[in-house]
Amino acid sequence: MDFTLTEDQLAFAQSAKQFAKKELRPHAAEWDRSSYFPIEVIKKSGELGFLGLYTNPDYGGLGLPRLDSAIVFEALAWGDTSVAAYMSIHNMVSWMIGAYASEELCQQYLPKMMSGEWLGSYCLTEPNAGSDAASLRTKADKQGDYYILNGEKAFISGAGSTDVLVVMARTGDTGAKGVSAFVIDATSAGIEYGKNEHKMGWKAQPTRTISFKDVKVPAANLIGKEGQGFSIAMKGLDGGRINIGICAVGTAQSALETATSYVKDRSQFGKPIASFQSVQFKLADMLTQTIAARQMLYLAANKVDNNDPQASTYCAMAKQLSTDLSFEVANQALQLHGGYGYLNDYPLERHVRDLRVHQILEGTNEIMRVIVSRQMLQDDALSSLR
Ligand SMILES: Cc1cc2nc3c(=O)[nH]c(=O)nc-3n(C[C@H](O)[C@H](O)[C@H](O)COP(=O)(O)OP(=O)(O)OC[C@H]3O[C@@H](n4cnc5c(N)ncnc54)[C@H](O)[C@@H]3O)c2cc1C
């Protein structure tokens, strides 16, 4: 077992870190304050391949393993959590198209998505179908060469500013097997967007509801087969959960670096606060937690890269552990800054606000535990979960 990063992985990490240092980190506070979605910067990242990290190379993606992609996302999130997290969702959408859509759809959508000319949104959640996503009600009725879509999606990242929607809609009976996936132009007639939600964090990307009223979607825009949509959505989320987890780790790393430097500079009781053992122990825990979170995600990425039958279980474990630990690290970094941590002159309060949602979306951390416990209670499952 070799835990050393390869030369390629180090090169990707370095190029992502340079991009984050130059294009993201200096602007992150301002974008957060003004709720600005920096589309032009996201497009620029396309030149480096960051909009199709693990997308099919036949259509302009880099086709990297999930582990290598995770290394890039961590560096980007070190620069700006909210923007990196949106980029991870775009990557998930592109991957779903590249892995399951027809040759024609791939040719039509992916080159423009890889360059950033078109951005994507992932549309699964509905007002009454969140954790129980398989109960979704958006309907797609086949009429001749078209499907007619009616329904509503909630909490869609990027919505209103993106160009391509991957929408999960019901073509059959109730339950997961009645769901199909479609790729839809975001400006199609009958699509309406709600207001940009006022959120606690992730302010540098919009979140909106989307309603579909008699939206005509060419039958050829079905991804995969009818009834395969929920399984495609869940496969997308395996990678998505690694991405959301590693974006949390990138932010935790940033918080840890800020706090480590602060405690050496800040003096109370006539000496640097870094000299107090309780502060040292806190820092030690934060570093241990950050590394544990990162390694768990690398393990899950490795399971996906090797098509391990338990890959989804590892992704769920890694998402839950890494987002909980990373939130805790950022919160402790804020605590180490005392009152200053609460001011937006410092990045800690933004890190805490941004990281909170990582425990909620792409499946809440309770749902991650549902997935893990369901698997581990199967006969003999523990032998394949180590
Ligand atoms: C900022 C943001 C961006 C998002 N982006 C997207 C996006 O781009 N695309 C998309 O499709 N969705 C997106 N989501 C939606 C997100 O995935 C859902 O919010 C999430 O899956 C939870 O669904 P819910 O909000 O309906 O909560 P609910 O499902 O109503 O859950 C409420 C509470 O009940 C708990 N709970 C529910 N069922 C169980 C159970 N069986 N056992 C134990 N506890 C349970 C949950 O863990 C949670 O604590 C986004 C959400 C946010 C906040």
Short mmCIF file of C-alpha atoms and ligand atoms in Angstrom, two decimals:
data_model
loop_
_atom_site.label_atom_id
_atom_site.label_comp_id
_atom_site.label_asym_id
_atom_site.label_seq_id
_atom_site.Cartn_x
_atom_site.Cartn_y
_atom_site.Cartn_z
CA MET A 1 0.00 0.00 0.00
CA ASP A 2 1.58 3.27 -1.14
CA PHE A 3 0.26 6.52 0.32
CA THR A 4 2.64 8.71 -1.70
CA LEU A 5 1.10 10.88 -4.40
CA THR A 6 2.40 10.24 -7.93
CA GLU A 7 4.19 12.92 -9.95
CA ASP A 8 1.02 13.45 -12.01
CA GLN A 9 -1.09 13.87 -8.89
CA LEU A 10 1.37 16.37 -7.45
CA ALA A 11 1.34 18.29 -10.74
CA PHE A 12 -2.48 18.46 -10.74
CA ALA A 13 -2.47 19.58 -7.11
CA GLN A 14 0.05 22.29 -7.90
CA SER A 15 -1.79 23.62 -10.92
CA ALA A 16 -5.10 23.67 -9.00
CA LYS A 17 -3.44 25.42 -6.05
CA GLN A 18 -1.96 28.06 -8.37
CA PHE A 19 -5.39 28.64 -9.92
CA ALA A 20 -6.97 28.84 -6.46
CA LYS A 21 -4.29 31.26 -5.20
CA LYS A 22 -4.60 33.58 -8.17
CA GLU A 23 -8.23 33.37 -9.25
CA LEU A 24 -10.28 32.28 -6.22
CA ARG A 25 -8.82 32.99 -2.78
CA PRO A 26 -8.23 36.75 -3.20
CA HIS A 27 -11.91 37.25 -4.18
CA ALA A 28 -13.69 34.71 -1.98
CA ALA A 29 -14.69 37.15 0.79
CA GLU A 30 -16.05 39.71 -1.65
CA TRP A 31 -17.99 37.13 -3.68
CA ASP A 32 -19.49 35.86 -0.42
CA ARG A 33 -20.46 39.39 0.68
CA SER A 34 -22.01 40.31 -2.65
CA SER A 35 -23.44 36.86 -3.50
CA TYR A 36 -21.56 37.00 -6.80
CA PHE A 37 -21.35 33.88 -8.98
CA PRO A 38 -18.03 34.26 -10.84
CA ILE A 39 -18.95 32.56 -14.11
CA GLU A 40 -16.01 34.12 -15.96
CA VAL A 41 -13.53 32.55 -13.50
CA ILE A 42 -15.28 29.19 -13.67
CA LYS A 43 -14.99 29.36 -17.48
CA LYS A 44 -11.28 30.11 -17.16
CA SER A 45 -10.86 26.92 -15.13
CA GLY A 46 -12.15 25.02 -18.18
CA GLU A 47 -8.87 25.86 -19.95
CA LEU A 48 -7.10 23.74 -17.32
CA GLY A 49 -9.55 20.87 -17.67
CA PHE A 50 -11.18 21.49 -14.28
CA LEU A 51 -14.73 21.37 -15.70
CA GLY A 52 -14.41 17.77 -16.86
CA LEU A 53 -11.89 16.25 -14.50
CA TYR A 54 -13.32 12.73 -14.67
CA THR A 55 -15.52 13.15 -17.74
CA ASN A 56 -15.09 10.88 -20.75
CA PRO A 57 -11.95 12.04 -22.66
CA ASP A 58 -13.66 11.24 -26.00
CA TYR A 59 -15.56 14.49 -25.52
CA GLY A 60 -12.85 16.71 -24.08
CA GLY A 61 -12.85 15.57 -20.46
CA LEU A 62 -9.62 14.68 -18.69
CA GLY A 63 -10.90 11.21 -17.74
CA LEU A 64 -8.94 11.28 -14.49
CA PRO A 65 -9.47 8.78 -11.68
CA ARG A 66 -11.69 10.05 -8.84
CA LEU A 67 -8.68 10.18 -6.54
CA ASP A 68 -6.81 12.58 -8.84
CA SER A 69 -9.97 14.65 -9.30
CA ALA A 70 -10.38 14.85 -5.52
CA ILE A 71 -6.87 16.24 -5.18
CA VAL A 72 -7.82 19.05 -7.58
CA PHE A 73 -11.14 19.81 -5.85
CA GLU A 74 -9.40 20.06 -2.48
CA ALA A 75 -7.01 22.70 -3.79
CA LEU A 76 -9.85 24.65 -5.43
CA ALA A 77 -11.92 24.62 -2.21
CA TRP A 78 -8.88 25.87 -0.31
CA GLY A 79 -9.37 28.94 -2.53
CA ASP A 80 -13.17 29.23 -2.39
CA THR A 81 -15.52 26.59 -0.99
CA SER A 82 -18.66 27.80 -2.69
CA VAL A 83 -17.20 28.12 -6.19
CA ALA A 84 -15.27 24.83 -5.95
CA ALA A 85 -18.41 23.05 -4.75
CA TYR A 86 -20.38 24.39 -7.72
CA MET A 87 -17.57 23.23 -10.04
CA SER A 88 -17.82 19.79 -8.46
CA ILE A 89 -21.55 19.67 -9.29
CA HIS A 90 -20.82 20.70 -12.89
CA ASN A 91 -18.27 17.88 -13.06
CA MET A 92 -20.83 15.40 -11.74
CA VAL A 93 -23.39 16.46 -14.36
CA SER A 94 -20.82 16.25 -17.18
CA TRP A 95 -19.73 12.83 -16.02
CA MET A 96 -23.34 11.56 -16.00
CA ILE A 97 -23.84 12.72 -19.60
CA GLY A 98 -20.49 11.28 -20.73
CA ALA A 99 -21.09 7.96 -19.02
CA TYR A 100 -24.75 7.32 -19.93
CA ALA A 101 -26.01 9.61 -22.73
CA SER A 102 -26.07 8.79 -26.46
CA GLU A 103 -23.15 9.68 -28.73
CA GLU A 104 -25.24 12.53 -30.23
CA LEU A 105 -26.04 14.05 -26.81
CA CYS A 106 -22.40 13.77 -25.74
CA GLN A 107 -21.26 15.52 -28.92
CA GLN A 108 -23.96 18.16 -28.54
CA TYR A 109 -23.34 19.05 -24.89
CA LEU A 110 -19.97 17.97 -23.58
CA PRO A 111 -17.43 19.97 -25.58
CA LYS A 112 -19.22 23.18 -24.58
CA MET A 113 -19.50 22.01 -20.98
CA MET A 114 -15.80 21.18 -20.86
CA SER A 115 -14.84 24.66 -22.05
CA GLY A 116 -17.27 26.32 -19.65
CA GLU A 117 -19.31 27.87 -22.46
CA TRP A 118 -22.20 25.93 -20.94
CA LEU A 119 -22.59 25.20 -17.23
CA GLY A 120 -24.71 22.40 -15.76
CA SER A 121 -27.15 21.79 -12.90
CA TYR A 122 -28.21 18.53 -11.26
CA CYS A 123 -31.97 18.43 -10.67
CA LEU A 124 -33.13 15.68 -8.33
CA THR A 125 -34.57 17.26 -5.16
CA GLU A 126 -38.19 18.44 -5.08
CA PRO A 127 -40.15 20.38 -2.45
CA ASN A 128 -41.66 17.11 -1.16
CA ALA A 129 -38.89 14.69 -2.14
CA GLY A 130 -35.57 15.41 -0.43
CA SER A 131 -34.02 12.50 1.46
CA ASP A 132 -36.69 10.29 -0.08
CA ALA A 133 -35.65 11.34 -3.58
CA ALA A 134 -37.15 8.21 -5.16
CA SER A 135 -40.61 9.58 -4.33
CA LEU A 136 -40.11 12.47 -6.78
CA ARG A 137 -43.20 13.56 -8.71
CA THR A 138 -41.95 15.61 -11.67
CA LYS A 139 -43.59 13.80 -14.57
CA ALA A 140 -42.31 13.12 -18.07
CA ASP A 141 -45.12 11.93 -20.38
CA LYS A 142 -44.05 10.47 -23.70
CA GLN A 143 -46.00 11.98 -26.58
CA GLY A 144 -44.64 10.96 -29.98
CA ASP A 145 -41.05 12.15 -30.36
CA TYR A 146 -41.17 14.22 -27.18
CA TYR A 147 -41.55 13.94 -23.44
CA ILE A 148 -43.71 16.60 -21.80
CA LEU A 149 -42.33 17.60 -18.40
CA ASN A 150 -44.39 18.99 -15.53
CA GLY A 151 -43.31 19.47 -11.94
CA GLU A 152 -41.01 21.36 -9.62
CA LYS A 153 -37.42 20.99 -8.41
CA ALA A 154 -36.03 22.64 -5.27
CA PHE A 155 -32.57 23.75 -4.09
CA ILE A 156 -30.94 23.49 -7.51
CA SER A 157 -27.34 24.70 -7.42
CA GLY A 158 -26.41 27.08 -10.19
CA ALA A 159 -30.03 27.27 -11.43
CA GLY A 160 -30.86 30.42 -13.34
CA SER A 161 -27.22 30.87 -14.36
CA THR A 162 -26.63 27.47 -15.93
CA ASP A 163 -27.32 26.28 -19.46
CA VAL A 164 -27.83 22.53 -19.16
CA LEU A 165 -30.11 20.71 -16.72
CA VAL A 166 -29.90 17.02 -15.95
CA VAL A 167 -33.41 16.34 -14.66
CA MET A 168 -34.71 13.22 -12.98
CA ALA A 169 -38.42 12.77 -13.76
CA ARG A 170 -41.04 10.07 -13.49
CA THR A 171 -41.82 8.09 -16.64
CA GLY A 172 -43.25 5.03 -14.88
CA ASP A 173 -44.72 3.75 -11.64
CA THR A 174 -43.98 5.02 -8.15
CA GLY A 175 -40.55 4.22 -6.74
CA ALA A 176 -37.00 4.35 -8.01
CA LYS A 177 -37.57 2.14 -11.07
CA GLY A 178 -40.11 4.62 -12.50
CA VAL A 179 -37.56 7.44 -12.75
CA SER A 180 -35.72 8.50 -15.92
CA ALA A 181 -32.98 11.08 -16.51
CA PHE A 182 -33.02 13.77 -19.19
CA VAL A 183 -30.64 16.40 -20.43
CA ILE A 184 -32.56 19.61 -21.04
CA ASP A 185 -31.65 23.07 -22.35
CA ALA A 186 -32.07 25.40 -19.40
CA THR A 187 -33.91 28.04 -21.44
CA SER A 188 -36.54 25.65 -22.90
CA ALA A 189 -40.05 27.12 -23.11
CA GLY A 190 -42.06 26.38 -19.95
CA ILE A 191 -39.11 26.46 -17.54
CA GLU A 192 -39.32 29.09 -14.79
CA TYR A 193 -36.83 29.86 -12.05
CA GLY A 194 -37.56 30.96 -8.48
CA LYS A 195 -35.68 33.68 -6.60
CA ASN A 196 -32.06 33.17 -5.62
CA GLU A 197 -32.47 31.62 -2.15
CA HIS A 198 -31.03 33.61 0.78
CA LYS A 199 -28.62 31.08 2.23
CA MET A 200 -26.40 30.85 5.30
CA GLY A 201 -23.35 30.06 3.13
CA TRP A 202 -22.43 29.01 -0.42
CA LYS A 203 -23.30 32.57 -1.35
CA ALA A 204 -20.98 32.66 -4.36
CA GLN A 205 -23.36 30.40 -6.27
CA PRO A 206 -27.10 30.71 -6.80
CA THR A 207 -29.68 28.18 -5.55
CA ARG A 208 -33.17 28.28 -7.02
CA THR A 209 -36.35 26.30 -7.49
CA ILE A 210 -37.20 25.32 -11.06
CA SER A 211 -40.71 24.73 -12.33
CA PHE A 212 -41.52 22.84 -15.49
CA LYS A 213 -44.83 23.60 -17.22
CA ASP A 214 -45.47 21.49 -20.32
CA VAL A 215 -41.78 21.58 -21.24
CA LYS A 216 -41.22 19.77 -24.56
CA VAL A 217 -38.10 17.62 -24.38
CA PRO A 218 -36.98 15.64 -27.46
CA ALA A 219 -37.22 11.89 -26.76
CA ALA A 220 -33.58 11.65 -27.85
CA ASN A 221 -32.63 13.67 -24.75
CA LEU A 222 -33.31 10.69 -22.48
CA ILE A 223 -30.07 9.66 -20.73
CA GLY A 224 -29.69 5.88 -20.66
CA LYS A 225 -32.92 3.93 -20.77
CA GLU A 226 -36.37 4.67 -19.34
CA GLY A 227 -36.38 3.63 -15.68
CA GLN A 228 -32.60 3.90 -15.33
CA GLY A 229 -32.65 7.52 -14.13
CA PHE A 230 -32.54 6.96 -10.39
CA SER A 231 -29.64 4.58 -10.66
CA ILE A 232 -27.78 7.10 -12.89
CA ALA A 233 -28.54 9.84 -10.35
CA MET A 234 -27.14 7.70 -7.51
CA LYS A 235 -24.01 6.78 -9.50
CA GLY A 236 -23.47 10.49 -10.08
CA LEU A 237 -23.81 11.08 -6.35
CA ASP A 238 -21.15 8.50 -5.44
CA GLY A 239 -18.56 10.74 -7.09
CA GLY A 240 -20.47 13.83 -5.95
CA ARG A 241 -20.15 12.78 -2.32
CA ILE A 242 -16.40 12.37 -2.64
CA ASN A 243 -16.26 15.84 -4.21
CA ILE A 244 -18.42 17.49 -1.55
CA GLY A 245 -16.35 15.78 1.16
CA ILE A 246 -13.00 16.81 -0.31
CA CYS A 247 -14.20 20.40 -0.83
CA ALA A 248 -14.94 20.37 2.92
CA VAL A 249 -11.41 19.10 3.60
CA GLY A 250 -9.90 21.85 1.41
CA THR A 251 -11.77 24.40 3.51
CA ALA A 252 -10.75 22.71 6.78
CA GLN A 253 -7.13 22.80 5.60
CA SER A 254 -7.43 26.52 4.94
CA ALA A 255 -8.99 27.10 8.37
CA LEU A 256 -6.27 25.04 10.03
CA GLU A 257 -3.52 27.02 8.31
CA THR A 258 -5.12 30.34 9.29
CA ALA A 259 -5.54 29.23 12.92
CA THR A 260 -2.01 27.81 13.22
CA SER A 261 -0.54 31.10 12.11
CA TYR A 262 -2.92 33.18 14.28
CA VAL A 263 -2.16 31.42 17.57
CA LYS A 264 1.56 32.12 17.10
CA ASP A 265 0.91 35.85 16.61
CA ARG A 266 -1.82 36.46 19.18
CA SER A 267 -0.60 37.01 22.74
CA GLN A 268 -2.62 36.95 25.97
CA PHE A 269 -1.38 36.70 29.56
CA GLY A 270 2.00 37.91 28.26
CA LYS A 271 2.66 35.06 25.85
CA PRO A 272 1.49 33.69 22.51
CA ILE A 273 -1.74 31.71 22.91
CA ALA A 274 0.07 28.89 21.05
CA SER A 275 2.03 28.29 24.26
CA PHE A 276 -1.11 27.10 26.12
CA GLN A 277 -1.37 23.34 26.07
CA SER A 278 -5.13 23.37 25.50
CA VAL A 279 -4.55 25.40 22.33
CA GLN A 280 -1.80 23.00 21.20
CA PHE A 281 -4.06 20.01 21.81
CA LYS A 282 -6.88 21.64 19.87
CA LEU A 283 -4.53 22.21 16.92
CA ALA A 284 -3.30 18.61 17.13
CA ASP A 285 -6.88 17.33 17.00
CA MET A 286 -7.67 19.59 14.06
CA LEU A 287 -4.71 18.32 12.05
CA THR A 288 -5.51 14.69 12.91
CA GLN A 289 -9.15 15.19 11.90
CA THR A 290 -8.24 16.87 8.62
CA ILE A 291 -5.86 14.09 7.62
CA ALA A 292 -8.30 11.36 8.69
CA ALA A 293 -11.05 12.98 6.60
CA ARG A 294 -8.80 13.29 3.54
CA GLN A 295 -7.57 9.69 3.77
CA MET A 296 -11.11 8.32 4.14
CA LEU A 297 -12.08 10.18 0.98
CA TYR A 298 -9.04 8.84 -0.88
CA LEU A 299 -10.11 5.34 0.17
CA ALA A 300 -13.65 5.90 -1.14
CA ALA A 301 -12.27 7.37 -4.39
CA ASN A 302 -10.06 4.32 -4.77
CA LYS A 303 -13.11 2.05 -4.29
CA VAL A 304 -14.99 3.94 -7.05
CA ASP A 305 -11.94 3.84 -9.35
CA ASN A 306 -11.75 0.06 -8.86
CA ASN A 307 -15.51 -0.56 -9.28
CA ASP A 308 -15.65 -2.09 -5.81
CA PRO A 309 -19.14 -3.52 -5.15
CA GLN A 310 -19.18 -1.59 -1.85
CA ALA A 311 -18.04 1.71 -3.45
CA SER A 312 -21.34 3.49 -2.64
CA THR A 313 -21.05 2.46 1.02
CA TYR A 314 -17.51 3.82 1.24
CA CYS A 315 -18.63 7.06 -0.44
CA ALA A 316 -21.40 7.43 2.14
CA MET A 317 -19.01 6.75 5.06
CA ALA A 318 -16.43 9.16 3.66
CA LYS A 319 -18.94 11.94 2.98
CA GLN A 320 -20.39 11.74 6.48
CA LEU A 321 -17.05 11.52 8.29
CA SER A 322 -15.22 14.14 6.23
CA THR A 323 -17.96 16.77 6.31
CA ASP A 324 -18.57 16.34 10.04
CA LEU A 325 -14.84 16.51 10.84
CA SER A 326 -14.18 19.41 8.49
CA PHE A 327 -17.03 21.44 9.97
CA GLU A 328 -15.61 20.78 13.42
CA VAL A 329 -12.11 21.85 12.33
CA ALA A 330 -13.41 25.12 10.87
CA ASN A 331 -15.51 25.77 13.99
CA GLN A 332 -12.52 25.17 16.26
CA ALA A 333 -10.37 27.44 14.06
CA LEU A 334 -13.00 30.14 14.61
CA GLN A 335 -12.90 29.49 18.37
CA LEU A 336 -9.11 29.89 18.40
CA HIS A 337 -9.59 33.37 16.93
CA GLY A 338 -11.80 34.39 19.85
CA GLY A 339 -14.07 37.34 18.98
CA TYR A 340 -12.12 38.05 15.81
CA GLY A 341 -13.20 34.70 14.43
CA TYR A 342 -16.77 35.98 14.52
CA LEU A 343 -15.96 39.00 12.35
CA ASN A 344 -15.96 38.78 8.61
CA ASP A 345 -12.57 40.50 8.54
CA TYR A 346 -11.32 36.93 8.97
CA PRO A 347 -12.34 33.97 6.78
CA LEU A 348 -13.36 31.63 9.61
CA GLU A 349 -17.01 32.62 9.94
CA ARG A 350 -17.37 32.17 6.14
CA HIS A 351 -15.73 28.74 6.33
CA VAL A 352 -18.15 27.68 9.07
CA ARG A 353 -21.17 29.03 7.15
CA ASP A 354 -20.01 27.40 3.91
CA LEU A 355 -19.24 24.02 5.46
CA ARG A 356 -22.56 23.66 7.26
CA VAL A 357 -24.37 22.68 4.08
CA HIS A 358 -21.87 19.92 3.28
CA GLN A 359 -23.47 17.97 6.12
CA ILE A 360 -26.87 18.38 4.45
CA LEU A 361 -26.68 18.13 0.68
CA GLU A 362 -26.00 15.27 -1.71
CA GLY A 363 -27.73 13.23 0.97
CA THR A 364 -27.80 14.36 4.61
CA ASN A 365 -25.32 12.79 6.98
CA GLU A 366 -28.23 10.90 8.56
CA ILE A 367 -29.01 9.39 5.15
CA MET A 368 -25.31 8.47 4.82
CA ARG A 369 -25.72 6.47 8.03
CA VAL A 370 -28.88 4.86 6.63
CA ILE A 371 -26.86 3.70 3.59
CA VAL A 372 -23.97 2.38 5.70
CA SER A 373 -26.08 0.61 8.31
CA ARG A 374 -28.32 -0.96 5.65
CA GLN A 375 -25.22 -2.47 4.04
CA MET A 376 -23.46 -3.59 7.20
CA LEU A 377 -26.52 -5.45 8.47
CA GLN A 378 -26.55 -7.68 5.38
CA ASP A 379 -25.19 -11.20 5.94
CA ASP A 380 -21.39 -11.36 5.74
CA ALA A 381 -21.18 -7.71 4.63
CA LEU A 382 -18.60 -6.83 7.26
CA SER A 383 -15.98 -8.96 5.53
CA SER A 384 -16.15 -6.63 2.49
CA LEU A 385 -16.21 -3.44 4.59
CA ARG A 386 -12.80 -2.97 6.14
C1 LIG B 1 -27.49 24.96 -0.72
C2 LIG B 1 -28.10 23.69 -1.23
C3 LIG B 1 -27.81 23.27 -2.50
C4 LIG B 1 -28.40 22.10 -3.00
N1 LIG B 1 -28.14 21.72 -4.29
C5 LIG B 1 -28.86 20.71 -4.85
C6 LIG B 1 -28.74 20.42 -6.25
O1 LIG B 1 -27.95 21.05 -6.97
N2 LIG B 1 -29.54 19.45 -6.76
C7 LIG B 1 -30.40 18.73 -6.01
O2 LIG B 1 -31.08 17.88 -6.56
N3 LIG B 1 -30.54 18.98 -4.68
C8 LIG B 1 -29.79 19.96 -4.08
N4 LIG B 1 -29.93 20.24 -2.74
C9 LIG B 1 -30.92 19.51 -1.96
C10 LIG B 1 -30.32 18.59 -0.89
O3 LIG B 1 -29.72 17.47 -1.48
C11 LIG B 1 -31.45 18.25 0.08
O4 LIG B 1 -31.72 19.43 0.82
C12 LIG B 1 -31.12 17.10 1.01
O5 LIG B 1 -31.02 15.89 0.28
C13 LIG B 1 -32.13 16.93 2.13
O6 LIG B 1 -33.44 16.97 1.67
P1 LIG B 1 -34.51 17.93 2.40
O7 LIG B 1 -33.91 19.28 2.46
O8 LIG B 1 -35.80 17.78 1.73
O9 LIG B 1 -34.59 17.41 3.89
P2 LIG B 1 -35.53 16.21 4.45
O10 LIG B 1 -35.39 15.03 3.58
O11 LIG B 1 -36.90 16.75 4.69
O12 LIG B 1 -34.83 15.91 5.83
C14 LIG B 1 -35.10 16.64 7.03
C15 LIG B 1 -34.36 15.97 8.19
O13 LIG B 1 -34.88 14.63 8.37
C16 LIG B 1 -33.81 13.71 8.33
N5 LIG B 1 -34.25 12.45 7.72
C17 LIG B 1 -35.02 12.28 6.62
N6 LIG B 1 -35.21 10.97 6.38
C18 LIG B 1 -34.53 10.29 7.34
C19 LIG B 1 -34.33 8.92 7.65
N7 LIG B 1 -34.84 7.94 6.89
N8 LIG B 1 -33.59 8.59 8.74
C20 LIG B 1 -33.05 9.55 9.51
N9 LIG B 1 -33.20 10.89 9.28
C21 LIG B 1 -33.93 11.25 8.21
C22 LIG B 1 -32.75 14.39 7.46
O14 LIG B 1 -31.45 13.83 7.68
C23 LIG B 1 -32.86 15.83 7.90
O15 LIG B 1 -32.13 16.02 9.09
C24 LIG B 1 -29.30 21.36 -2.19
C25 LIG B 1 -29.56 21.79 -0.89
C26 LIG B 1 -28.99 22.94 -0.40
C27 LIG B 1 -29.31 23.40 0.99
#
